[in-house]
Coordinates of C-alpha atoms in Angstrom, one line a residue:
X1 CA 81.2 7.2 17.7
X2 CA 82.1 6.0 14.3
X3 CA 83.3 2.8 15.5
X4 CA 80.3 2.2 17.1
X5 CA 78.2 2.9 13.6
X6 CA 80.1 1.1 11.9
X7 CA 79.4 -2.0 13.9
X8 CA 75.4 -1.1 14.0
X9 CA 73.1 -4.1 13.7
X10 CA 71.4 -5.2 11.1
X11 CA 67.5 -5.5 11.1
X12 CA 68.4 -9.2 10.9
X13 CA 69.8 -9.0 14.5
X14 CA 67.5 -9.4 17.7
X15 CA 67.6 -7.6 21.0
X16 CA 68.6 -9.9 23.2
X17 CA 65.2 -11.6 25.6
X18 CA 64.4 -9.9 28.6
X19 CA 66.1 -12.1 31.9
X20 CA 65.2 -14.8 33.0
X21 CA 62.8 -14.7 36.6
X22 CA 64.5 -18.4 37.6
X23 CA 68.5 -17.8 36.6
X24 CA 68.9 -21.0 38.7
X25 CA 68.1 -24.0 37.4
X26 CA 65.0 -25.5 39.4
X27 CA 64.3 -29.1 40.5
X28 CA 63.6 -31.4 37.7
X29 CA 60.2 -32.4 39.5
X30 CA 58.7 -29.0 38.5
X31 CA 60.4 -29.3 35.1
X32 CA 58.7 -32.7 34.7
X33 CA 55.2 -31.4 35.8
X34 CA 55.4 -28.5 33.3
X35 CA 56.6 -30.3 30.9
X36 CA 53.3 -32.9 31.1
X37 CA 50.8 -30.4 30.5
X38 CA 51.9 -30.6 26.3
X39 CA 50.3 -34.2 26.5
X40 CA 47.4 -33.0 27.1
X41 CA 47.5 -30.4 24.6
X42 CA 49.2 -32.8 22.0
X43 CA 45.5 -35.1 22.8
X44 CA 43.4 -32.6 21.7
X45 CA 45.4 -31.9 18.9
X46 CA 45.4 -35.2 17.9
X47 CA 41.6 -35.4 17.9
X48 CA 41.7 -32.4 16.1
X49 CA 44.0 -33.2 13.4
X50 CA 42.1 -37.1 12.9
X51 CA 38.5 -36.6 13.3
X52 CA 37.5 -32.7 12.8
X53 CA 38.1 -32.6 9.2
X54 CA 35.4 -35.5 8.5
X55 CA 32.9 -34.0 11.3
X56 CA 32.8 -30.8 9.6
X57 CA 31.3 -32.4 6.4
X58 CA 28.5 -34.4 8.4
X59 CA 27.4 -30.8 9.3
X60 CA 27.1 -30.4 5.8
X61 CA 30.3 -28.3 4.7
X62 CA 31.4 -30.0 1.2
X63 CA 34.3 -31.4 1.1
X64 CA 35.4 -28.7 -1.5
X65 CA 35.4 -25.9 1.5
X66 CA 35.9 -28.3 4.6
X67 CA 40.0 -26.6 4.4
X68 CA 38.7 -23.6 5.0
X69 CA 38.2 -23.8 8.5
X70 CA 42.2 -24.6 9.1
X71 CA 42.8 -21.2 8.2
X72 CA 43.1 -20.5 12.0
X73 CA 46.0 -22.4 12.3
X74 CA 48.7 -20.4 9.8
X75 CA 46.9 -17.1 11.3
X76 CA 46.7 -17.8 14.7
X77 CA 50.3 -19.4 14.4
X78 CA 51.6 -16.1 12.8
X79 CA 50.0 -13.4 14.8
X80 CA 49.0 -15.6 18.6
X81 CA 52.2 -17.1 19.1
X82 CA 54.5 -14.0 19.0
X83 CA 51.9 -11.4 20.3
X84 CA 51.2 -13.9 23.8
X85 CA 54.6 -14.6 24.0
X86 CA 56.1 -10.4 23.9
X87 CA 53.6 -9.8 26.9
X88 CA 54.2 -13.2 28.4
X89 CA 57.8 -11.6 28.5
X90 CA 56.5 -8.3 29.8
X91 CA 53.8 -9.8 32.4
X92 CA 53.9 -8.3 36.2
X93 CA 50.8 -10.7 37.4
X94 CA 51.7 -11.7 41.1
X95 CA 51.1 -14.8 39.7
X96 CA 53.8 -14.4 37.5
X97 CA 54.8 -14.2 34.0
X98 CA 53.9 -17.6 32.5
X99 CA 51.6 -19.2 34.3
X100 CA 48.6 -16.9 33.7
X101 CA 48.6 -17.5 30.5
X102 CA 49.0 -21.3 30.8
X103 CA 45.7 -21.3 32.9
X104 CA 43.9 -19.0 30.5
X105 CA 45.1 -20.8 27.7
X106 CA 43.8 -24.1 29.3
X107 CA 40.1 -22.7 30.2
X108 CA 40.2 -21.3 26.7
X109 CA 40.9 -25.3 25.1
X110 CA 38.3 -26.3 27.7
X111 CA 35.5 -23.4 26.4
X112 CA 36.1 -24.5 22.5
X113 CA 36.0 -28.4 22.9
X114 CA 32.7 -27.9 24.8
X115 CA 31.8 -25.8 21.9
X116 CA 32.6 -28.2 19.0
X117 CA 31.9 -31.4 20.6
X118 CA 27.8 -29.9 21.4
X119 CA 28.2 -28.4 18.3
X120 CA 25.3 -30.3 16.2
X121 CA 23.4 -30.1 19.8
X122 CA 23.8 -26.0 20.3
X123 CA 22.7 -26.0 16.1
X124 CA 19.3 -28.2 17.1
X125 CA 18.7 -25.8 20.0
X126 CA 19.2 -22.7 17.8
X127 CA 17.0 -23.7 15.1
X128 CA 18.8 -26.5 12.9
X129 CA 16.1 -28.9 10.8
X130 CA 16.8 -32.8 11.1
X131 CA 15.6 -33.0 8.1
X132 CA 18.6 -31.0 6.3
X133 CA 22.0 -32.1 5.3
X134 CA 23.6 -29.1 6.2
X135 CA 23.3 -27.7 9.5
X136 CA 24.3 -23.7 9.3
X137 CA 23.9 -23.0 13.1
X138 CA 25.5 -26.0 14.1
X139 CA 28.2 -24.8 11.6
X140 CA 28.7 -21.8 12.8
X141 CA 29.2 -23.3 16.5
X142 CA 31.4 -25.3 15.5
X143 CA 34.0 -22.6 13.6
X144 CA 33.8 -20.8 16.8
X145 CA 35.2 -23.4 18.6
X146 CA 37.4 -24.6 16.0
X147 CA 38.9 -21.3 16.2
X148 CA 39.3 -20.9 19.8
X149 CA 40.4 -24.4 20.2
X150 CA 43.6 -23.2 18.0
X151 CA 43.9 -19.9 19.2
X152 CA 44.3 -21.7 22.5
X153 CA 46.5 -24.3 21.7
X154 CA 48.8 -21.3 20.5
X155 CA 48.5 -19.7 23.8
X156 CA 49.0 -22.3 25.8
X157 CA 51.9 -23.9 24.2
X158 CA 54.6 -20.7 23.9
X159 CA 54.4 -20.0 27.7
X160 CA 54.5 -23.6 28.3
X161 CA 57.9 -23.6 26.6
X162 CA 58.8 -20.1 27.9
X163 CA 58.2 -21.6 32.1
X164 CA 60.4 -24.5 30.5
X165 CA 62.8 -22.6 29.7
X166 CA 62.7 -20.0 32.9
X167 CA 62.7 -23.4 34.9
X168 CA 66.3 -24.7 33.5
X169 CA 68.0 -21.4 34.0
X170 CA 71.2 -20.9 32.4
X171 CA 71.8 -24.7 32.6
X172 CA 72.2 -26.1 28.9
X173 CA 71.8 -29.8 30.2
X174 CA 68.2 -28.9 32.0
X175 CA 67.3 -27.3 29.1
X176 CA 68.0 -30.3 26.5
X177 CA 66.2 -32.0 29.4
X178 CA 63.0 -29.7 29.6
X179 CA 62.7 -30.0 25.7
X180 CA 63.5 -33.3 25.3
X181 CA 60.9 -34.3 27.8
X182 CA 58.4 -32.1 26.5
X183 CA 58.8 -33.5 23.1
X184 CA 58.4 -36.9 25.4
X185 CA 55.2 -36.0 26.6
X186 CA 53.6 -34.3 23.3
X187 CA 54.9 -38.1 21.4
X188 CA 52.6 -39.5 24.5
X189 CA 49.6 -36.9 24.1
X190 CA 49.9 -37.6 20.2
X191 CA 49.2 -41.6 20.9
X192 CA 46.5 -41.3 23.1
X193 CA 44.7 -38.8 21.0
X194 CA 45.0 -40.9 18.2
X195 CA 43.9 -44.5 20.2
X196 CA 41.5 -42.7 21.4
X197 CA 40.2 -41.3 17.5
X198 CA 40.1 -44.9 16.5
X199 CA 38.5 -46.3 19.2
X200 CA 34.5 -46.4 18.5
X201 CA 32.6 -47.1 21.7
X202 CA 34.2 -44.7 23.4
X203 CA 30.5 -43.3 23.8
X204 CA 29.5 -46.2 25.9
X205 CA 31.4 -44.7 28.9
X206 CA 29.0 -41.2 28.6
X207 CA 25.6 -42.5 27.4
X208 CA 24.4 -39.1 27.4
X209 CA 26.7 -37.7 24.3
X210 CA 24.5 -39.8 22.5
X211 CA 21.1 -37.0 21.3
X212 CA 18.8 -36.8 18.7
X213 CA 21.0 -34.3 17.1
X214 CA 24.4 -36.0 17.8
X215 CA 24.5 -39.7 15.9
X216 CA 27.0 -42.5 17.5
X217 CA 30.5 -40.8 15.6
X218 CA 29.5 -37.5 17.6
X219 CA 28.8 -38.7 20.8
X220 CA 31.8 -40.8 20.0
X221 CA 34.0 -37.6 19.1
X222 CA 32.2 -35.7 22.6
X223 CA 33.6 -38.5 24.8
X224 CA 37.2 -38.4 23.3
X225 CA 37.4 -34.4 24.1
X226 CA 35.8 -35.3 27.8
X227 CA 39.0 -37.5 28.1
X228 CA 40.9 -34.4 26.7
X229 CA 39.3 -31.8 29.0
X230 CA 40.1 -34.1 32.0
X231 CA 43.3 -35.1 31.0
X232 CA 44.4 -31.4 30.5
X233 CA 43.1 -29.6 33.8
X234 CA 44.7 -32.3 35.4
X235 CA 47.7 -31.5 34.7
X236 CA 47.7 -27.9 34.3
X237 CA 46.3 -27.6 38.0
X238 CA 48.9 -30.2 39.3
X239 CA 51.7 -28.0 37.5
X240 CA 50.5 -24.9 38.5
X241 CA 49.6 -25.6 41.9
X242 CA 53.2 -26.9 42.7
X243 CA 55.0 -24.8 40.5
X244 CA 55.2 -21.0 41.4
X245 CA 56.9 -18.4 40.0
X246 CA 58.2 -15.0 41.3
X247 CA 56.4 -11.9 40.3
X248 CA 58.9 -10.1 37.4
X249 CA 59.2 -6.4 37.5
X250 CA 62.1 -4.9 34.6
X251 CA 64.9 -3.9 37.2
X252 CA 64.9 -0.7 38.6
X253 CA 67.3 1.9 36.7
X254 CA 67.7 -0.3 34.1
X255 CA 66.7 1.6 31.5
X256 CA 68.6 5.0 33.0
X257 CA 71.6 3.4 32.6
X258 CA 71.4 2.1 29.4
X259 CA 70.7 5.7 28.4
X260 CA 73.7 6.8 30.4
X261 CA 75.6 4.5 27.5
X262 CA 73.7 5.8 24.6
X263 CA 75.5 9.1 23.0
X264 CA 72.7 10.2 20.8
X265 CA 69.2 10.1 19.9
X266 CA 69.6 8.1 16.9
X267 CA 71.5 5.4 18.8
X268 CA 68.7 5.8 21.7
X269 CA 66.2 4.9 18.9
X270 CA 68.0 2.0 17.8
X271 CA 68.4 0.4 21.4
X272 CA 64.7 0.6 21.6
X273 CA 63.1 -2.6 21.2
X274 CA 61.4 -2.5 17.8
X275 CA 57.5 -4.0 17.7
X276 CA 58.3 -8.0 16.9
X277 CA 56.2 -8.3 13.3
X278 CA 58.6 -5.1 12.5
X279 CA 61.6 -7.1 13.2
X280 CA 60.4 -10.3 11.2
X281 CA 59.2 -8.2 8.4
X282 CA 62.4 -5.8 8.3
X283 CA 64.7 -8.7 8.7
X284 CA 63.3 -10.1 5.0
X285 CA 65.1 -7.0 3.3
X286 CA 68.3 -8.2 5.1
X287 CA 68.6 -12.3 4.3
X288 CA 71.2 -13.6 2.7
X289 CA 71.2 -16.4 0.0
X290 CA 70.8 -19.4 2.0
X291 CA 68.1 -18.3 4.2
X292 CA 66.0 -17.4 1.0
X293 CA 66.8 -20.9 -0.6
X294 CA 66.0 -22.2 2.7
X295 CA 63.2 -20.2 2.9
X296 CA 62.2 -21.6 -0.4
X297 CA 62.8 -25.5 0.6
X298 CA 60.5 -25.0 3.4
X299 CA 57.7 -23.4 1.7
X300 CA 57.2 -26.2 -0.7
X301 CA 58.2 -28.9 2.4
X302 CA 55.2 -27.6 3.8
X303 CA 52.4 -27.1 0.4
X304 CA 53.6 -31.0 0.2
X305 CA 52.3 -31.4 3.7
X306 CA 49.5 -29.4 4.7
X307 CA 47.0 -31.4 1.8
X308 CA 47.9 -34.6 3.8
X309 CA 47.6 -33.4 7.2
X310 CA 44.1 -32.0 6.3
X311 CA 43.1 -34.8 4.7
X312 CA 44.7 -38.3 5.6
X313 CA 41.5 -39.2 7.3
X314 CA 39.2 -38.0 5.0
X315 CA 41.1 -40.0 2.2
X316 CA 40.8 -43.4 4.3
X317 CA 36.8 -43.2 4.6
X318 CA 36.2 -41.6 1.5
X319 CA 38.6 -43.4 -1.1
X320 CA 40.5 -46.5 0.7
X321 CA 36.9 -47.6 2.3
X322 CA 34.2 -46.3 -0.3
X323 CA 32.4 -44.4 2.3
X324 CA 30.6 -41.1 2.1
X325 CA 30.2 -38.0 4.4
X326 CA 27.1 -36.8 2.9
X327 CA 25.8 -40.8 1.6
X328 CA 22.7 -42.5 3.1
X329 CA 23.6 -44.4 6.8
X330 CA 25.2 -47.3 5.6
X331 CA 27.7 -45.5 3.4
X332 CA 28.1 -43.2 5.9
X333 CA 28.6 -45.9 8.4
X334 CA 31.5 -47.4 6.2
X335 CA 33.0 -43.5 6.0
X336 CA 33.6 -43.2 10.0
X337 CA 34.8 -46.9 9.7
X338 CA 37.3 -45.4 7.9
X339 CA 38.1 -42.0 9.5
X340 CA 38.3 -44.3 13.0
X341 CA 41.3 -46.7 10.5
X342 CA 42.8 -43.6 9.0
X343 CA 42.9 -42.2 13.1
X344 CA 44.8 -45.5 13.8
X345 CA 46.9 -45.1 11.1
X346 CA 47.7 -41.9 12.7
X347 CA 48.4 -43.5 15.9
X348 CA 51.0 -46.0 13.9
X349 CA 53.1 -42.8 12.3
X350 CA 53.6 -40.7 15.6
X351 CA 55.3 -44.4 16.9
X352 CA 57.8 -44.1 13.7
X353 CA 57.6 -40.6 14.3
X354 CA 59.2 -40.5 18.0
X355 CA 61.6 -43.2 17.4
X356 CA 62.6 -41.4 14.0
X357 CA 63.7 -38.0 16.2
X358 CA 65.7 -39.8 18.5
X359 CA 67.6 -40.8 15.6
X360 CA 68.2 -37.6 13.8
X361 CA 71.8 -36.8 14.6
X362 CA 73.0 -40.8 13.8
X363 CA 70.6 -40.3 10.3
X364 CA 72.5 -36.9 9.5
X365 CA 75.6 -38.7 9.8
X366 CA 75.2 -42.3 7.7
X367 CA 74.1 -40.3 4.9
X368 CA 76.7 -37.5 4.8
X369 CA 74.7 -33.9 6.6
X370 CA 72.1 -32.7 7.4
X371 CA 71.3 -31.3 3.5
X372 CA 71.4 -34.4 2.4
X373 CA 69.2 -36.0 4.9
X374 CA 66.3 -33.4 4.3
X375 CA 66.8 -33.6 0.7
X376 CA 66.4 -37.9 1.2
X377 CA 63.1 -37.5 3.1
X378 CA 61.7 -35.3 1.2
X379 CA 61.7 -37.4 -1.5
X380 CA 60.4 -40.3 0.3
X381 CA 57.8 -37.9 1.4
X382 CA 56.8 -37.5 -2.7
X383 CA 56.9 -41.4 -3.0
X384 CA 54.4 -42.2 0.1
X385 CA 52.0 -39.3 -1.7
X386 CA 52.5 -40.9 -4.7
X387 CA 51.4 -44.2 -3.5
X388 CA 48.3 -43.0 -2.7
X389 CA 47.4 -43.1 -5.8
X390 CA 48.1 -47.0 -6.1
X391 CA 46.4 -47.7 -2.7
X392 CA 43.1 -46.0 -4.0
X393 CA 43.2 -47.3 -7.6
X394 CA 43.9 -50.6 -5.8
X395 CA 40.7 -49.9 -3.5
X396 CA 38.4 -49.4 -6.2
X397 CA 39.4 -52.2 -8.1
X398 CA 39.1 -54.7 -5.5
X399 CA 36.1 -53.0 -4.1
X400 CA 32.9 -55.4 -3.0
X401 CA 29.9 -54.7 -2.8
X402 CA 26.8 -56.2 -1.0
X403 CA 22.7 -55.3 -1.0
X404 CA 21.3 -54.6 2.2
X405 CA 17.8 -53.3 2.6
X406 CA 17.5 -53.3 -1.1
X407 CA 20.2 -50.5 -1.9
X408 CA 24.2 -52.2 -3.1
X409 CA 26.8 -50.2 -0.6
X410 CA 30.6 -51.1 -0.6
X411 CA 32.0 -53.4 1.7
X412 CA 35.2 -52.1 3.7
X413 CA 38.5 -53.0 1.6
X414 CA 40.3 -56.3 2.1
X415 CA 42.9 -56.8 4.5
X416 CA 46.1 -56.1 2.1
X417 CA 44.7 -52.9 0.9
X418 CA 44.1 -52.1 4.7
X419 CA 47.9 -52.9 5.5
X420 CA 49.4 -51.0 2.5
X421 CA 47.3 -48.0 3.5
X422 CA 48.1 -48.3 7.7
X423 CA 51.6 -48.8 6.3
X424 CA 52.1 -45.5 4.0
X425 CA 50.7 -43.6 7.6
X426 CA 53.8 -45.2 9.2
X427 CA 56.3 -44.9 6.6
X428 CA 55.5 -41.3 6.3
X429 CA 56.1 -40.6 10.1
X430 CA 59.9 -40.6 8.8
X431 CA 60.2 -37.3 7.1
X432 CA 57.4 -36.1 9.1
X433 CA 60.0 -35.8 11.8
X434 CA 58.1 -32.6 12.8
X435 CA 55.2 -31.6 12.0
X436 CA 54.2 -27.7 12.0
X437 CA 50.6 -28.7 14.1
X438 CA 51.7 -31.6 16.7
X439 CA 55.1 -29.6 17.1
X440 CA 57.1 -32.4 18.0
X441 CA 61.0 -32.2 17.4
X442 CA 61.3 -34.0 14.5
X443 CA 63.3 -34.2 11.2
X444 CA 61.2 -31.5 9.0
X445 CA 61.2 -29.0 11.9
X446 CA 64.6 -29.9 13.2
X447 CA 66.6 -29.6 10.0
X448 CA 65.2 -26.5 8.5
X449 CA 65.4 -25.1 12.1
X450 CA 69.1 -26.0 12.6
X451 CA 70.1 -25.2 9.4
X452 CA 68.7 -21.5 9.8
X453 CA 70.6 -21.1 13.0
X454 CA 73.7 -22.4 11.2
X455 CA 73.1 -20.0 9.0
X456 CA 72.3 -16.8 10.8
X457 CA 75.0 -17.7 12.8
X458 CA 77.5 -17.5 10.1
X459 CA 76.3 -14.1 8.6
X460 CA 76.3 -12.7 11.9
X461 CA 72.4 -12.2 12.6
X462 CA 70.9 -12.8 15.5
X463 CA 69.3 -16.8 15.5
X464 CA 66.2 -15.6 17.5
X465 CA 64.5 -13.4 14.3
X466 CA 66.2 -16.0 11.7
X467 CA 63.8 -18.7 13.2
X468 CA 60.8 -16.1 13.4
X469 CA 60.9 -15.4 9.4
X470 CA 61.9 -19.1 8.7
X471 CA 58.5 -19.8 10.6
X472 CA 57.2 -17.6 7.6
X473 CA 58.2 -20.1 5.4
X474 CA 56.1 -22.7 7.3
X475 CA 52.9 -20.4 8.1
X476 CA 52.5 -18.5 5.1
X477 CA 51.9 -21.6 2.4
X478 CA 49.5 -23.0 4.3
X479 CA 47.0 -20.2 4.0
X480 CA 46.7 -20.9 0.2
X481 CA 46.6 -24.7 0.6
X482 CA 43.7 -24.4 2.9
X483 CA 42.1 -21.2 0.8
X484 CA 42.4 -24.0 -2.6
X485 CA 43.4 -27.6 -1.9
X486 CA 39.0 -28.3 -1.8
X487 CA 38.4 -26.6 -4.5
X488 CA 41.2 -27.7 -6.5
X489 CA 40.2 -31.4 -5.7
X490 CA 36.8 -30.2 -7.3
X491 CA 38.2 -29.5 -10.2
X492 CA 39.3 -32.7 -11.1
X493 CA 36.0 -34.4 -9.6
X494 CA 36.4 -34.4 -6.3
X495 CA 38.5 -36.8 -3.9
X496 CA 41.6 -35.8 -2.5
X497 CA 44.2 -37.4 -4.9
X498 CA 44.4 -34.2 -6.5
X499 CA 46.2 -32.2 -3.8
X500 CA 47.7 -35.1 -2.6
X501 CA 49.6 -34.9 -6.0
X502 CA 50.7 -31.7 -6.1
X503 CA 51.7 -32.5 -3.0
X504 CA 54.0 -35.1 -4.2
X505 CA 55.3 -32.9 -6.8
X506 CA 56.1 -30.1 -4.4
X507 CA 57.5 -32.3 -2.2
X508 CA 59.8 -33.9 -5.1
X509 CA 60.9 -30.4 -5.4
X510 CA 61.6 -29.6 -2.1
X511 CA 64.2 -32.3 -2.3
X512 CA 65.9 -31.2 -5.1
X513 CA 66.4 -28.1 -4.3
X514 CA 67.8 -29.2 -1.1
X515 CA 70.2 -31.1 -2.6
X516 CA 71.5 -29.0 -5.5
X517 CA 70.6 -25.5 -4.2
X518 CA 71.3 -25.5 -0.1
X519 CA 74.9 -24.9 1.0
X520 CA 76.5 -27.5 2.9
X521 CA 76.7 -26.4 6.5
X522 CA 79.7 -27.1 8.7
X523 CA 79.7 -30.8 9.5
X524 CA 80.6 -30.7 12.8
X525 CA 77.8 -28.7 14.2
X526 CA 75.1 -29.5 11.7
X527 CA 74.1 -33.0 13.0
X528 CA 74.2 -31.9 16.2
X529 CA 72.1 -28.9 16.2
X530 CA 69.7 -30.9 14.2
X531 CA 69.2 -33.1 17.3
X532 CA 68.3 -29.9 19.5
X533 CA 66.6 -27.6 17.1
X534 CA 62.9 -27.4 17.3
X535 CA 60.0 -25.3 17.1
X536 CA 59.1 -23.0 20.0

């Protein structure tokens, strides 16, 4: 008994998952077909990330509270993620474990892209003047959605990965082959979504998006998420139709035998599977030093991201093209202009970004680790935000202006401006090798992901809960960048240079603590868990 106490776990150690329903490995036909449904996910993200942000303030939300509404995505990544998959786990549905939620999770994207995308049409029904710049019902709508749409997304995407997994078994090789071709298909949904974001007669194809409520970058905006809806029931039906899964039941006398093993109550309590936020939460008590420095290296990783992410497009109409959200039609004209450029820019850095992950383990190498790789990027993340501060001082001093109608608007941005903007959107697809929202394996969620493994693996905790409370470190500085990155713009008269700065700075930091702070993991498994690791 003593023995066995002294070798009790710590809170930092995770139960191990409940078995698999498929132990053997299944055909990779139905791996590939599972695997598709994250591009059309990844397209609706990709709308979401370019074109939602700028929609929201032609309802009439300022640009000072437009971050507010990406609040869902820390929450609903903290608490819908976990919660979906623990009963995902525990699921009995004759239809099996995974694939009800996949096709709830897919009617529920459906339901909020319907929502948003009649969003000024549902706020004209319910009462919204035309007259008004902001549009409260039509706001409201649209938050509903908004929310949904990521709640969904969250759903959809864990038992997604969790069927992926089930699929390949026990066999390692499948399973690098179900997430590589998963990250395949999100790099193809990420692509399209963008094309299709910069792409403005995309309207043309459904002349009815096009009300007295809903202008020509709404109707444009409805017609990308008809392509998204389509694109994902597509595929989810094919998958799910030709994919089946056995109905999972825990095995019967399981849990009388484990008891049979279990000498007293206090061990009894201690088998018992604890509540998951208990685990993550408990487990914080129990980190050792490098987690919290890597913990710490995240966090700031990701208050230099989030500003850009919520932003980029907004910055491209509104400073890079002199165009205004809440200006008369012809400024306002010149601002979606830009948001459609800034969605093509978009388009350009999840190119760099795909061919950047395939090259994470030969990167880790030329420059000496994995540490000093992250540390690298980082700071070439800080120099692209700190650029745009040359691109939009370069704008507005080459800015033209014409008189049309009898009122002087700008005139989009010449063509070297252009480039040097399109360009920092590419560049910055290398250290975005993995972005929190599109969830592609790339080099800021693969590193930070590998490293914690490395490390839990070396103080003996379990990897599972290390990556849960290293996702803490991703989630959890994102709700006050989207509580105050508008506001703090405000302060320093609006724009969003502001953020992007301390964005810059943070990022600056992130690097230097990576370098001077992180211990060096082993090198021979560093580089090569940094290709596998991911997000899931």
């Amino acid at each position: 008994m003593e023995s066995t106490k002294a070798n009790k776990k710590s809170s930092f150690q995770l139960q191990q998952p409940l078995p698999s329903s498929s132990p053997r490995p299944s055909p990779l036909k139905k791996i590939i077909l599972v695997a598709s449904i994250a591009a059309g996910v990844q397209f609706g993200w990709a709308l979401q990330l370019s074109l939602l942000t700028p929609y929201v303030q032609l309802l009439g939300i300022p640009h000072k509270w437009a971050s507010l509404i990406w609040l869902c995505g820390p929450i609903s990544g903290m608490l819908v993620q976990p919660i979906v998959g623990y009963h995902s786990d525990r699921c009995t549905s004759r239809f099996g474990r995974r694939r009800p939620f996949i096709a709830a999770g897919a009617a529920l994207v459906a339901t909020a892209v319907v929502l948003i995308g009649f969003a000024a049409d549902l706020g004209h029904l319910f009462g919204d003047s035309m007259a008004n710049d902001i549009k409260p019902r039509a706001i409201v709508v649209f938050v509903i959605g908004f929310w949904i749409l990521d709640v969904a997304n969250n759903m959809l995407q864990g038992p997604c990965r969790a069927l992926l997994a089930d699929l390949s078994g026990n066999n390692q090789k499948k399973t690098r082959t179900a997430n590589t071709l998963f990250a395949f298909f999100m790099a193809v949904g990420n692509v399209l979504g963008f094309a299709a974001g910069s792409y403005p007669h995309l309207h043309n194809i459904f002349p009815f998006t096009t009300t007295k409520a809903c202008d020509v970058y709404c109707a444009n905006l409805k017609s990308c998420f008809f392509f998204s809806i389509l694109l994902l029931l597509t595929l989810t039906s094919i998958a799910l139709s030709y994919v089946h899964e056995k109905p999972w039941s825990p095995e019967p006398g399981s849990a009388g035998n484990q008891r049979d093993e279990i000498e007293d109550e206090e061990e009894l309590a201690e088998a018992t599977p604890v509540p998951l936020f208990g685990e993550v939460f408990a487990a914080l008590k129990d980190l050792k030093r490098p987690m919290w420095v890597l913990l710490l290296v995240t966090c700031l990783n990701w208050i230099a991201w989030f500003p850009f992410l919520l932003f980029d497009t907004d910055w491209m109409g509104r400073e890079v093209y002199g165009g205004d959200s809440q200006g008369n039609n012809l400024v306002l004209r010149l601002y979606n202009r830009g948001v459609r450029a800034g969605a093509l820019g978009l388009m350009l850095n999840s190119v760099v970004l795909g061919f950047t992950s395939l090259g994470v383990e030969l990167l880790a190498r030329g420059v000496g680790g994995v540490k000093r790789l992250w540390g690298i990027i980082n700071f070439l993340h800080a120099f692209c935000l700190a650029m745009t501060v040359l691109v939009t001082k370069l704008a507005k001093s080459n800015r033209r202006f014409a008189t049309m109608d009898g009122v002087t608007v700008p005139l989009p941005p010449g063509a070297g401006v252009k480039a040097g903007a399109l360009s920092l959107f590419a560049a910055l697809g290398i250290p975005l090798a993995g972005n929190p929202i599109q969830k592609i394996e790339k080099v800021t969620y693969s590193i930070p992901f590998a490293l914690a493994s490395i490390f839990s693996s070396s103080s003996g905790a379990g990897q599972g809960l290390s990556l849960g409370v290293l996702n803490l470190g991703i989630v959890m500085p994102q709700i006050p960048v989207s509580l105050g990155s508008g506001p703090f713009d405000a302060i320093f008269g609006g724009g969003n240079l502001p953020a992007f700065g301390l964005g810059a700075f943070a990022a600056a930091a992130s690097g230097i603590f990576a370098l001077t702070m992180l211990p060096s993991p082993p090198p021979d498994i560093s580089a090569a868990k940094a290709a596998t690791a991911g997000f899931h």
